[in-house]
Amino acid sequence: MSKTKKYTADGKKAQPHSLSSVLFTVFLWAYAIFSLYPLLWMIMYSFKDNTEIFQTNPFGLPKVWRFENYVNAWNQYDVPLYFKNSVVVGAGTVILTIICAMMFTFAVTRLNWKGREGARTLISTGQFIPVQAILLPVVQTVSAMGIMGTYWSLILPYAAINLAFSCMVYYGFFKGIPKEMEEAACIDGANIWQTFFLIIMPLVGPATMTIAIYVFLSAWNEFLLANVLVGTTAHMKTLPLGVLFFQGQFTTDWGSMGATMVIASLPAILVYCLFSEQVEGAMTTSGAVKG
Amino acid sequence: MKKYLSNKKAIVVFVLPAVILFLTFIFIPILQVFYYSFFKWDGVNQATFIGLDNYIRLIGKDPTFKIANANGFKFGLVITVYQLVLATIFAIAVSDKRIRFRKFFRTAYFIPVVLSVTVVCQLWGNVFNADNGLLNTLMKTLGIEWSQNWLNDRNTAIYTVAFVNAWQWMGYQFALIVAGIKSIGEDFYEAAEIDGATALKAHWFITLPLLKDTFNFCLLISVTGGIKAFAEIDIMTGGGPGNATNTLTYIMYNHAFGRQNFGYGLTSASVLVMECLVIILVLNWLFKDRETPLFARKKGVDLV
């Protein structure tokens, strides 16, 4: 049951067809179109040629559906490479973040040691540090480590950035698991490692899922660090950089450019459509603590 | 059992990876930002300590510093007003079970958030392009003489890029507020109804005050978002025309990578961090629980 069930959104008592409620509905639809149209426009122009995009038909559905734009983007330009890079970096970041965050939060919430509160506070300060500010030292660190031009140059910083958020999501989950779990495992003769991998890890599955989706999306779309870390390394570019690179190089072939943007966006949109609850949930948890 | 949970070796193995990762890529870098802001440093060779010289030069003498701060303010103002107002209205609307197609609206409003900033900038870049952009073409088609050089005009460029950011991230604040509304108990609204309050009044006196923490956070991200603005500017205007869309992050980026002046760039970064910190403190102070809160409650709707 809604909290506002007796009212329409504009404040009048139930009069479904009053002028203001009609206007309000129109407004909701208008902004929905405003929010979606650029995306639809991109999809439409990924099927058009330059004449249609710029002269004959800039706004509507393509007259001829040119699927060859996708074939061109995939075969003639480096889209498969960018795609692979994005997948490797995204997957690597998710795995590393989850391993580190899960082990850390387990130790902080379930094991007895001095300084665990301090360690937790330390990691959580990461929430307040803007990526923009640490851009230069991170570049210096990555190049000092000699991993420039490898996948690690992106995976390690990305995992570090997502750590604070992931630990926070896990923290709530780990706190909710009854102490009896470890006691039972201990009595049954499981060692601490078995307890962690066989008992605790499956129990925090839903949190892992939320974190995986959130971290994947943020790595998939990341631009700031990727730009300074691999922006000039052709074979390491991820899709967000590929989209930009396209603009500089192939301004003559707008259809293929559109196709590349669709290819870059589709995985993220699919993830959102399939897991919209988790995506919104994850984003709002990150908000709950930052504030 | 106690011994079992105090396994030293296990604790070290569990804790170290996260701590090392965090120290290496977040904590030490932020310390370096402040440390090297006191040095003249090209990023490669030995750094020379010069005390506050970088700060004096940046704050006192660099004309771009003023522009950058003004732009941070304008950018922040645009995204704060745009996002907060629309997100609040839409969140209240989709939380109302009487509105139809709520699931569709939720998706439509949120979807720009999951796009990459480069894709979003390309899209809006095509819309705002002066020669053959969608917007000017639309004006021409409709026969309206109102073509603008959206991204190349000194006066409008910063607002145009700020709008692009506002458009993309409105859905994020929307989701935050939707989650906030969900957590408000039904009985508040029932009480308001019994007292004869209209829905508009109920939202004004119940929803808004109870979402204080959510609004605090929304303001925090959009106001600091203005100071941190970078991606849209880098992609769409490159700080130009002239210096018209320069920001603190862009000063940092330009001096470090364009002029090998890392120390100076990091000074700009440290100012950025301090400004963000001040904003967090000010907002937390403004939103602190007081005898008479900012969103003053009126008698009649007795809430808390």
Coordinates of C-alpha atoms in Angstrom, one line a residue:
Chain A
M1 CA 0.0 0.0 0.0
S2 CA 1.3 3.4 -0.9
K3 CA 1.9 6.1 1.6
T4 CA 0.0 8.6 -0.5
K5 CA -2.8 6.4 -1.6
K6 CA -5.6 8.8 -1.1
Y7 CA -4.0 11.5 -3.1
T8 CA -2.8 12.3 -6.5
A9 CA 0.7 13.5 -6.8
D10 CA -0.2 17.1 -7.3
G11 CA -1.9 17.4 -3.9
K12 CA -5.6 17.2 -4.8
K13 CA -7.8 14.6 -3.3
A14 CA -8.6 11.8 -5.6
Q15 CA -9.8 13.5 -8.8
P16 CA -8.0 11.5 -11.4
H17 CA -8.8 13.7 -14.3
S18 CA -8.3 17.2 -12.9
L19 CA -6.3 19.5 -15.1
S20 CA -3.3 19.7 -12.8
S21 CA -3.0 15.9 -12.6
V22 CA -3.1 15.6 -16.4
L23 CA -0.4 18.3 -16.7
F24 CA 1.7 16.5 -14.1
T25 CA 1.4 13.2 -16.0
V26 CA 2.4 15.0 -19.2
F27 CA 5.4 16.4 -17.4
L28 CA 6.4 12.9 -16.2
W29 CA 6.2 11.5 -19.7
A30 CA 8.0 14.5 -21.2
Y31 CA 11.0 14.0 -19.0
A32 CA 11.0 10.3 -19.5
I33 CA 11.3 11.0 -23.2
F34 CA 13.9 13.6 -22.6
S35 CA 15.9 11.1 -20.6
L36 CA 15.5 8.2 -23.1
Y37 CA 15.6 10.0 -26.4
P38 CA 19.3 10.6 -26.7
L39 CA 19.8 6.9 -26.2
L40 CA 17.2 6.0 -28.8
W41 CA 18.6 8.6 -31.1
M42 CA 22.1 6.9 -30.7
I43 CA 20.6 3.5 -31.5
M44 CA 18.8 4.9 -34.5
Y45 CA 21.8 6.7 -36.0
S46 CA 23.9 3.6 -35.5
F47 CA 21.8 2.2 -38.4
K48 CA 22.0 5.2 -40.6
D49 CA 24.5 6.6 -43.1
N50 CA 25.9 10.2 -43.0
T51 CA 23.3 11.6 -45.4
E52 CA 20.5 10.3 -43.3
I53 CA 22.1 11.4 -40.0
F54 CA 22.8 15.0 -41.1
Q55 CA 20.5 15.9 -43.9
T56 CA 17.5 13.8 -44.8
N57 CA 16.4 12.1 -41.5
P58 CA 18.2 13.3 -38.3
F59 CA 15.4 12.5 -35.8
G60 CA 13.4 9.5 -36.8
L61 CA 13.8 5.8 -37.4
P62 CA 16.3 4.8 -40.2
K63 CA 14.7 4.4 -43.6
V64 CA 17.1 1.6 -44.4
W65 CA 18.5 -0.4 -41.5
R66 CA 22.2 -0.5 -42.1
F67 CA 23.5 -3.4 -40.0
E68 CA 26.8 -3.1 -41.9
N69 CA 27.6 -0.2 -39.6
Y70 CA 28.0 -2.8 -36.8
V71 CA 30.0 -5.1 -39.0
N72 CA 32.2 -2.2 -40.0
A73 CA 32.7 -1.0 -36.5
W74 CA 33.6 -4.6 -35.4
N75 CA 35.9 -5.5 -38.3
Q76 CA 37.5 -2.3 -39.5
Y77 CA 38.2 -0.5 -36.2
D78 CA 39.6 -1.8 -33.0
V79 CA 36.2 -2.4 -31.3
P80 CA 36.9 -6.1 -30.5
L81 CA 40.1 -5.1 -28.8
Y82 CA 38.5 -2.4 -26.7
F83 CA 35.7 -4.8 -25.8
K84 CA 38.1 -7.4 -24.7
N85 CA 40.1 -4.9 -22.6
S86 CA 36.9 -3.7 -21.0
V87 CA 35.8 -7.2 -20.2
V88 CA 39.2 -8.2 -18.7
V89 CA 39.5 -5.0 -16.7
G90 CA 35.9 -5.2 -15.5
A91 CA 36.1 -8.9 -14.5
G92 CA 39.6 -8.5 -12.9
T93 CA 38.4 -5.5 -10.9
V94 CA 35.3 -7.3 -9.7
I95 CA 37.3 -10.4 -8.6
L96 CA 40.1 -8.6 -6.9
T97 CA 37.7 -6.2 -5.1
I98 CA 35.5 -9.0 -3.8
I99 CA 38.4 -11.1 -2.6
C100 CA 40.0 -8.3 -0.7
A101 CA 36.8 -6.8 0.7
M102 CA 35.4 -10.1 1.8
M103 CA 38.5 -11.3 3.6
F104 CA 39.0 -7.9 5.2
T105 CA 35.5 -7.6 6.4
F106 CA 35.5 -11.1 7.7
A107 CA 38.6 -10.4 9.8
V108 CA 37.2 -7.1 11.0
T109 CA 33.8 -8.4 12.1
R110 CA 34.4 -12.1 13.1
L111 CA 38.0 -12.4 14.3
N112 CA 39.4 -11.1 17.5
W113 CA 42.4 -8.7 17.2
K114 CA 43.5 -5.4 18.4
G115 CA 43.1 -2.5 15.9
R116 CA 40.3 -3.9 13.9
E117 CA 38.2 -0.8 14.5
G118 CA 41.1 1.3 13.4
A119 CA 41.6 -0.7 10.2
R120 CA 37.9 -0.4 9.4
T121 CA 38.0 3.3 9.9
L122 CA 41.1 3.6 7.7
I123 CA 39.5 1.8 4.8
S124 CA 36.2 3.7 5.1
T125 CA 38.0 7.1 4.7
G126 CA 38.4 6.1 1.1
Q127 CA 34.8 7.1 0.6
F128 CA 35.7 10.8 1.0
I129 CA 38.8 10.9 -1.2
P130 CA 37.9 12.3 -4.7
V131 CA 39.6 10.3 -7.5
Q132 CA 40.3 13.5 -9.3
A133 CA 42.6 14.6 -6.5
I134 CA 44.8 11.5 -6.4
L135 CA 45.0 11.2 -10.2
L136 CA 48.7 12.3 -10.4
P137 CA 50.2 10.3 -7.5
V138 CA 48.3 7.2 -8.8
V139 CA 49.9 7.6 -12.2
Q140 CA 53.3 8.0 -10.5
T141 CA 52.7 4.9 -8.4
V142 CA 51.6 2.8 -11.3
S143 CA 54.6 3.8 -13.4
A144 CA 57.0 3.2 -10.5
M145 CA 55.6 -0.3 -10.1
G146 CA 56.4 -1.0 -13.7
I147 CA 52.9 -2.2 -14.6
M148 CA 52.2 0.6 -17.0
G149 CA 50.7 -0.9 -20.2
T150 CA 49.3 -4.0 -18.5
Y151 CA 45.8 -4.8 -17.3
W152 CA 47.1 -4.4 -13.7
S153 CA 47.6 -0.7 -14.2
L154 CA 43.8 -0.3 -14.3
I155 CA 42.7 -3.3 -12.2
L156 CA 44.7 -2.4 -9.0
P157 CA 43.6 1.3 -8.7
Y158 CA 40.0 0.4 -9.6
A159 CA 39.9 -2.3 -6.9
A160 CA 41.4 0.2 -4.4
I161 CA 38.8 2.8 -5.3
N162 CA 35.9 0.3 -4.9
L163 CA 37.2 -1.1 -1.6
A164 CA 35.6 1.3 0.8
F165 CA 32.2 0.9 -0.7
S166 CA 32.5 -2.9 -0.9
C167 CA 33.7 -3.3 2.7
M168 CA 30.7 -1.2 3.8
V169 CA 28.2 -3.4 2.1
Y170 CA 29.8 -6.5 3.4
Y171 CA 30.0 -5.1 6.9
G172 CA 26.3 -5.0 7.3
F173 CA 26.0 -8.6 6.0
F174 CA 28.7 -10.0 8.2
K175 CA 27.3 -8.4 11.3
G176 CA 24.0 -10.1 10.6
I177 CA 25.5 -13.6 10.7
P178 CA 25.0 -15.3 14.1
K179 CA 28.2 -16.2 16.0
E180 CA 26.9 -19.8 16.3
M181 CA 27.9 -20.4 12.7
E182 CA 31.6 -20.3 13.5
E183 CA 31.1 -22.1 16.9
A184 CA 29.3 -25.0 15.1
A185 CA 32.0 -25.1 12.5
C186 CA 34.7 -25.1 15.1
I187 CA 33.1 -27.9 17.1
D188 CA 32.8 -29.9 13.9
G189 CA 36.5 -29.6 13.4
A190 CA 36.7 -27.1 10.5
N191 CA 39.7 -24.8 10.6
I192 CA 39.4 -21.1 10.1
W193 CA 40.0 -21.3 6.3
Q194 CA 37.3 -23.9 5.8
T195 CA 34.9 -21.9 7.9
F196 CA 35.6 -18.8 5.7
F197 CA 35.4 -20.5 2.3
L198 CA 32.7 -23.2 3.0
I199 CA 30.4 -21.5 5.5
I200 CA 30.8 -17.7 5.5
M201 CA 31.4 -17.1 1.8
P202 CA 28.1 -18.7 0.6
L203 CA 26.2 -16.9 3.3
V204 CA 27.2 -13.4 2.0
G205 CA 26.2 -14.3 -1.5
P206 CA 23.6 -11.6 -2.0
A207 CA 26.1 -8.9 -0.8
T208 CA 28.7 -10.3 -3.2
M209 CA 26.2 -10.1 -6.0
T210 CA 25.4 -6.4 -5.3
I211 CA 29.0 -5.5 -5.0
A212 CA 29.9 -7.4 -8.2
I213 CA 27.3 -5.5 -10.2
Y214 CA 28.2 -2.1 -8.8
V215 CA 31.9 -2.6 -9.3
F216 CA 31.5 -4.0 -12.7
L217 CA 29.5 -1.0 -13.9
S218 CA 31.9 1.5 -12.4
A219 CA 34.9 -0.2 -14.0
W220 CA 33.1 -0.6 -17.3
N221 CA 32.3 3.1 -17.5
E222 CA 35.4 4.5 -15.8
F223 CA 37.0 7.4 -17.7
L224 CA 39.2 9.6 -15.5
L225 CA 41.9 7.1 -14.6
A226 CA 41.8 5.1 -17.8
N227 CA 42.4 8.3 -19.7
V228 CA 45.6 9.1 -17.9
L229 CA 46.8 5.6 -17.4
V230 CA 46.2 3.9 -20.8
G231 CA 44.9 6.9 -22.9
T232 CA 48.1 6.9 -25.0
T233 CA 48.6 3.1 -25.1
A234 CA 46.6 1.9 -28.1
H235 CA 46.4 -1.8 -27.3
M236 CA 45.2 -1.1 -23.7
K237 CA 42.2 1.2 -24.3
T238 CA 38.9 0.4 -22.9
L239 CA 35.6 1.1 -24.6
P240 CA 35.0 4.5 -23.1
L241 CA 38.3 5.6 -24.5
G242 CA 37.7 3.9 -27.7
V243 CA 34.5 5.9 -28.2
L244 CA 36.6 9.1 -27.8
F245 CA 39.4 7.9 -30.0
F246 CA 36.8 7.2 -32.7
Q247 CA 35.7 10.8 -32.7
G248 CA 39.2 12.0 -33.5
Q249 CA 40.0 9.4 -36.1
F250 CA 36.9 8.5 -38.1
T251 CA 34.7 11.5 -38.1
T252 CA 33.6 10.5 -41.6
D253 CA 31.9 7.3 -40.6
W254 CA 29.2 8.4 -38.1
G255 CA 27.1 5.3 -38.5
S256 CA 30.0 3.1 -37.3
M257 CA 30.7 5.6 -34.5
G258 CA 27.1 5.2 -33.4
A259 CA 27.4 1.4 -33.6
T260 CA 30.6 1.6 -31.4
M261 CA 28.7 3.6 -28.8
V262 CA 25.9 1.2 -28.7
I263 CA 28.3 -1.7 -28.3
A264 CA 30.0 0.2 -25.4
S265 CA 26.7 0.9 -23.7
L266 CA 24.7 -2.3 -24.2
P267 CA 26.4 -4.5 -21.6
A268 CA 25.8 -1.8 -18.9
I269 CA 22.2 -1.3 -19.9
L270 CA 21.6 -5.1 -19.9
V271 CA 23.1 -5.4 -16.5
Y272 CA 20.9 -2.6 -15.2
C273 CA 17.7 -4.1 -16.8
L274 CA 18.4 -7.5 -15.4
F275 CA 19.5 -6.4 -11.9
S276 CA 17.8 -3.0 -11.5
E277 CA 17.0 -3.6 -7.9
Q278 CA 20.6 -4.4 -7.0
V279 CA 22.0 -1.5 -9.1
E280 CA 19.8 1.0 -7.4
G281 CA 20.2 -0.7 -4.0
A282 CA 24.0 -0.6 -4.3
M283 CA 24.1 3.1 -5.3
T284 CA 21.8 4.1 -2.5
T285 CA 23.8 2.1 0.1
S286 CA 26.9 4.0 -1.0
G287 CA 24.9 7.1 -0.3
A288 CA 23.6 6.1 3.1
V289 CA 27.1 6.0 4.6
K290 CA 28.8 8.9 2.7
G291 CA 26.2 11.3 4.1
Chain B
M1 CA 36.8 -20.9 20.4
K2 CA 38.6 -17.7 21.4
K3 CA 41.8 -19.1 20.2
Y4 CA 40.2 -20.2 17.0
L5 CA 39.1 -16.7 16.2
S6 CA 42.5 -15.2 17.1
N7 CA 44.5 -17.1 14.6
K8 CA 47.3 -14.6 13.9
K9 CA 48.3 -16.1 10.6
A10 CA 44.8 -16.0 9.3
I11 CA 44.2 -12.4 10.4
V12 CA 47.3 -11.3 8.6
V13 CA 46.3 -13.1 5.4
F14 CA 42.8 -11.8 5.5
V15 CA 43.6 -8.2 6.3
L16 CA 46.8 -7.5 4.4
P17 CA 45.6 -7.5 0.7
A18 CA 42.9 -4.9 1.3
V19 CA 45.2 -2.7 3.5
I20 CA 48.1 -2.8 1.0
L21 CA 45.8 -2.0 -1.9
F22 CA 44.3 0.8 0.0
L23 CA 47.5 2.3 1.2
T24 CA 49.2 2.1 -2.1
F25 CA 46.5 3.5 -4.3
I26 CA 44.5 5.8 -2.1
F27 CA 46.0 6.7 1.2
I28 CA 49.7 7.3 0.3
P29 CA 48.6 9.2 -2.9
I30 CA 46.4 11.6 -0.9
L31 CA 49.3 12.3 1.5
Q32 CA 51.6 12.8 -1.5
V33 CA 49.2 15.4 -2.9
F34 CA 49.7 17.6 0.2
Y35 CA 53.4 16.8 0.6
Y36 CA 54.4 17.7 -3.0
S37 CA 52.2 20.8 -3.0
F38 CA 55.1 22.4 -1.1
F39 CA 57.7 21.4 -3.7
K40 CA 58.7 22.5 -7.2
W41 CA 58.6 19.1 -8.9
D42 CA 58.5 18.0 -12.6
G43 CA 57.3 14.5 -11.6
V44 CA 60.6 12.8 -12.5
N45 CA 63.6 14.6 -11.0
Q46 CA 64.5 15.6 -7.5
A47 CA 61.8 17.9 -6.0
T48 CA 62.8 21.2 -4.4
F49 CA 61.1 22.4 -1.3
I50 CA 59.6 25.9 -1.9
G51 CA 57.3 26.2 1.1
L52 CA 54.0 28.0 0.3
D53 CA 55.2 29.4 -3.0
N54 CA 52.8 27.2 -5.1
Y55 CA 49.9 28.3 -2.9
I56 CA 50.8 31.9 -3.1
R57 CA 51.1 31.7 -6.9
L58 CA 47.9 29.7 -7.4
I59 CA 45.6 31.6 -5.1
G60 CA 47.3 35.0 -5.4
K61 CA 48.5 35.4 -8.9
D62 CA 47.0 32.8 -11.2
P63 CA 44.1 34.4 -13.0
T64 CA 42.7 30.9 -14.0
F65 CA 42.2 30.1 -10.3
K66 CA 39.4 32.6 -10.0
I67 CA 37.8 31.4 -13.2
A68 CA 38.2 27.8 -12.0
N69 CA 36.4 28.5 -8.7
A70 CA 33.7 30.5 -10.4
N71 CA 33.2 27.7 -12.8
G72 CA 33.1 25.1 -10.0
F73 CA 30.4 27.2 -8.4
K74 CA 28.4 27.6 -11.6
F75 CA 28.7 24.0 -12.4
G76 CA 27.7 23.0 -8.9
L77 CA 24.8 25.4 -8.9
V78 CA 23.4 24.1 -12.1
I79 CA 23.6 20.4 -11.2
T80 CA 22.3 21.0 -7.6
V81 CA 19.2 22.9 -8.7
Y82 CA 18.5 20.7 -11.7
Q83 CA 19.1 17.4 -10.0
L84 CA 17.6 18.1 -6.6
V85 CA 14.4 19.7 -7.8
L86 CA 13.6 17.1 -10.5
A87 CA 14.8 14.1 -8.5
T88 CA 12.5 15.1 -5.6
I89 CA 9.5 15.6 -7.8
F90 CA 10.0 12.4 -9.7
A91 CA 10.8 10.4 -6.6
I92 CA 7.6 11.5 -4.9
A93 CA 5.7 10.7 -8.1
V94 CA 6.9 7.2 -8.6
S95 CA 6.4 6.4 -4.9
D96 CA 2.7 7.1 -5.4
K97 CA 1.0 3.9 -6.2
R98 CA -1.7 5.7 -8.1
I99 CA 0.7 6.9 -10.8
R100 CA 0.6 4.4 -13.7
F101 CA 3.7 3.0 -15.4
R102 CA 5.9 3.7 -12.3
K103 CA 8.3 0.9 -13.2
F104 CA 8.8 2.4 -16.6
F105 CA 9.4 5.9 -15.2
R106 CA 11.9 4.6 -12.7
T107 CA 13.9 2.9 -15.5
A108 CA 13.7 5.9 -17.8
Y109 CA 14.9 8.4 -15.2
F110 CA 17.7 6.2 -14.0
I111 CA 19.1 4.8 -17.2
P112 CA 21.5 7.7 -18.1
V113 CA 23.4 6.8 -14.9
V114 CA 24.6 3.5 -16.3
L115 CA 26.0 5.0 -19.4
S116 CA 29.7 5.9 -19.8
V117 CA 30.5 9.6 -19.5
T118 CA 32.2 9.5 -22.8
V119 CA 29.1 8.1 -24.6
V120 CA 27.0 10.7 -22.9
C121 CA 29.3 13.5 -23.9
Q122 CA 29.4 12.2 -27.5
L123 CA 25.6 12.2 -27.6
W124 CA 25.2 15.7 -26.2
G125 CA 28.1 16.9 -28.2
N126 CA 26.2 15.9 -31.3
V127 CA 23.1 17.6 -29.9
F128 CA 24.9 20.9 -29.1
N129 CA 27.2 21.0 -32.2
A130 CA 26.9 24.4 -33.7
D131 CA 27.0 23.4 -37.4
N132 CA 25.0 20.3 -37.7
G133 CA 23.9 19.5 -34.1
L134 CA 20.5 18.1 -33.4
L135 CA 19.4 21.2 -31.4
N136 CA 20.2 23.8 -34.0
T137 CA 18.8 21.5 -36.8
L138 CA 15.6 21.2 -34.8
M139 CA 15.4 25.0 -34.5
K140 CA 16.0 25.4 -38.2
T141 CA 13.3 22.7 -39.0
L142 CA 10.9 24.5 -36.8
G143 CA 11.8 27.8 -38.4
I144 CA 13.1 29.4 -35.2
E145 CA 16.1 31.8 -35.5
W146 CA 17.8 30.8 -32.3
S147 CA 20.9 28.9 -33.3
Q148 CA 23.6 29.0 -30.6
N149 CA 27.2 28.1 -30.5
W150 CA 26.5 26.1 -27.3
L151 CA 29.9 24.8 -26.5
N152 CA 32.1 27.6 -28.0
D153 CA 30.5 30.6 -26.5
R154 CA 32.4 32.0 -23.5
N155 CA 29.2 32.6 -21.6
T156 CA 27.2 29.5 -22.2
A157 CA 29.8 26.8 -22.5
I158 CA 30.1 26.1 -18.7
Y159 CA 26.4 25.9 -18.3
T160 CA 26.1 23.6 -21.3
V161 CA 28.7 21.1 -19.9
A162 CA 27.1 21.4 -16.4
F163 CA 23.7 20.5 -18.0
V164 CA 25.1 17.4 -19.5
N165 CA 26.4 16.3 -16.1
A166 CA 23.1 17.2 -14.5
W167 CA 21.1 15.2 -17.1
Q168 CA 23.2 12.1 -16.6
W169 CA 23.3 12.0 -12.8
M170 CA 19.7 13.2 -12.0
G171 CA 18.7 9.6 -11.9
Y172 CA 21.2 8.9 -9.1
Q173 CA 19.7 11.4 -6.8
F174 CA 16.3 10.2 -7.9
A175 CA 17.2 6.7 -6.7
L176 CA 18.5 8.0 -3.4
I177 CA 15.4 9.9 -2.7
V178 CA 13.1 7.0 -3.8
A179 CA 15.0 4.8 -1.3
G180 CA 14.6 7.5 1.4
I181 CA 10.8 7.7 0.8
K182 CA 10.5 4.0 1.0
S183 CA 11.9 4.1 4.5
I184 CA 9.3 6.5 5.8
G185 CA 6.6 4.8 7.7
E186 CA 3.1 4.7 6.3
D187 CA 1.5 5.9 9.6
F188 CA 3.0 9.4 9.1
Y189 CA 0.9 9.9 6.0
E190 CA -2.1 8.3 7.6
A191 CA -1.9 10.7 10.5
A192 CA -1.5 13.6 8.1
E193 CA -4.6 12.5 6.3
I194 CA -6.6 12.3 9.4
D195 CA -5.5 15.8 10.2
G196 CA -6.9 16.9 6.9
A197 CA -3.6 17.7 5.1
T198 CA -3.4 17.5 1.4
A199 CA -0.8 15.3 -0.3
L200 CA 1.2 18.4 -1.2
K201 CA 1.2 19.5 2.4
A202 CA 1.9 16.0 3.6
H203 CA 5.0 15.8 1.4
W204 CA 6.1 19.3 2.4
F205 CA 5.8 18.6 6.1
I206 CA 6.6 14.9 6.3
T207 CA 8.6 13.7 3.3
L208 CA 11.0 16.6 3.0
P209 CA 11.9 17.0 6.7
L210 CA 12.3 13.2 7.2
L211 CA 14.6 13.0 4.2
K212 CA 17.0 15.4 5.7
D213 CA 19.9 13.0 5.7
T214 CA 19.2 12.0 2.1
F215 CA 19.1 15.7 1.0
N216 CA 22.3 16.3 3.0
F217 CA 24.0 13.6 0.9
C218 CA 22.5 14.7 -2.4
L219 CA 23.7 18.3 -1.8
L220 CA 27.1 17.0 -0.8
I221 CA 27.6 15.1 -4.1
S222 CA 26.2 17.8 -6.3
V223 CA 28.0 20.7 -4.7
T224 CA 31.3 18.9 -4.5
G225 CA 30.5 17.6 -8.0
G226 CA 30.9 21.2 -9.2
I227 CA 34.3 21.5 -7.7
K228 CA 35.5 18.2 -9.0
A229 CA 34.0 18.7 -12.5
F230 CA 36.4 17.3 -15.1
A231 CA 35.3 14.5 -17.5
E232 CA 32.7 16.5 -19.3
I233 CA 35.0 19.5 -19.6
D234 CA 37.9 17.4 -20.8
I235 CA 35.8 15.7 -23.5
M236 CA 33.5 18.5 -24.7
T237 CA 35.4 21.8 -24.4
G238 CA 39.0 21.0 -23.3
G239 CA 38.7 23.9 -20.8
G240 CA 37.9 26.3 -23.6
P241 CA 37.0 28.5 -25.3
G242 CA 40.1 30.2 -23.9
N243 CA 39.9 29.6 -20.2
A244 CA 36.1 29.8 -20.1
T245 CA 35.5 26.3 -18.7
N246 CA 38.6 25.8 -16.7
T247 CA 38.3 24.1 -13.3
L248 CA 40.6 23.2 -10.4
T249 CA 40.9 19.6 -11.7
Y250 CA 41.7 21.0 -15.2
I251 CA 44.4 23.3 -13.8
M252 CA 45.9 20.2 -12.1
Y253 CA 45.8 18.1 -15.2
N254 CA 47.1 20.9 -17.5
H255 CA 50.1 21.8 -15.3
A256 CA 51.1 18.2 -14.6
F257 CA 50.7 16.7 -18.1
G258 CA 51.0 19.8 -20.2
R259 CA 53.8 21.6 -18.5
Q260 CA 55.5 19.0 -16.4
N261 CA 54.7 21.1 -13.3
F262 CA 53.5 18.4 -10.9
G263 CA 54.0 20.4 -7.7
Y264 CA 51.8 23.1 -8.9
G265 CA 49.2 20.7 -10.2
L266 CA 49.1 19.0 -6.9
T267 CA 48.6 22.3 -5.1
S268 CA 45.5 22.7 -7.2
A269 CA 44.5 19.2 -6.2
S270 CA 45.0 19.9 -2.5
V271 CA 42.9 23.1 -2.7
L272 CA 40.2 20.9 -4.3
V273 CA 40.3 18.4 -1.4
M274 CA 40.2 21.2 1.2
E275 CA 37.2 22.9 -0.6
C276 CA 35.4 19.6 -0.6
L277 CA 36.1 19.1 3.1
V278 CA 34.8 22.6 3.9
I279 CA 31.6 21.8 2.0
I280 CA 31.1 18.5 3.9
L281 CA 31.6 20.3 7.2
V282 CA 29.3 23.2 6.3
L283 CA 26.6 20.9 5.1
N284 CA 26.8 18.7 8.1
W285 CA 26.6 21.8 10.3
L286 CA 23.6 23.1 8.4
F287 CA 21.8 19.8 8.6
K288 CA 22.6 19.1 12.2
D289 CA 19.6 18.4 14.5
R290 CA 18.6 21.6 16.2
E291 CA 15.9 23.0 18.3
T292 CA 14.5 24.7 15.2
P293 CA 15.6 22.7 12.2
L294 CA 16.0 24.2 8.8
F295 CA 12.9 22.6 7.4
A296 CA 10.8 24.1 10.1
R297 CA 7.8 22.0 11.2
K298 CA 4.5 23.6 11.8
K299 CA 2.1 22.6 14.5
G300 CA -0.9 20.6 13.3
V301 CA 1.2 18.0 11.7
D302 CA 2.9 16.6 14.8
L303 CA 5.6 14.4 13.5
V304 CA 8.5 13.4 15.6

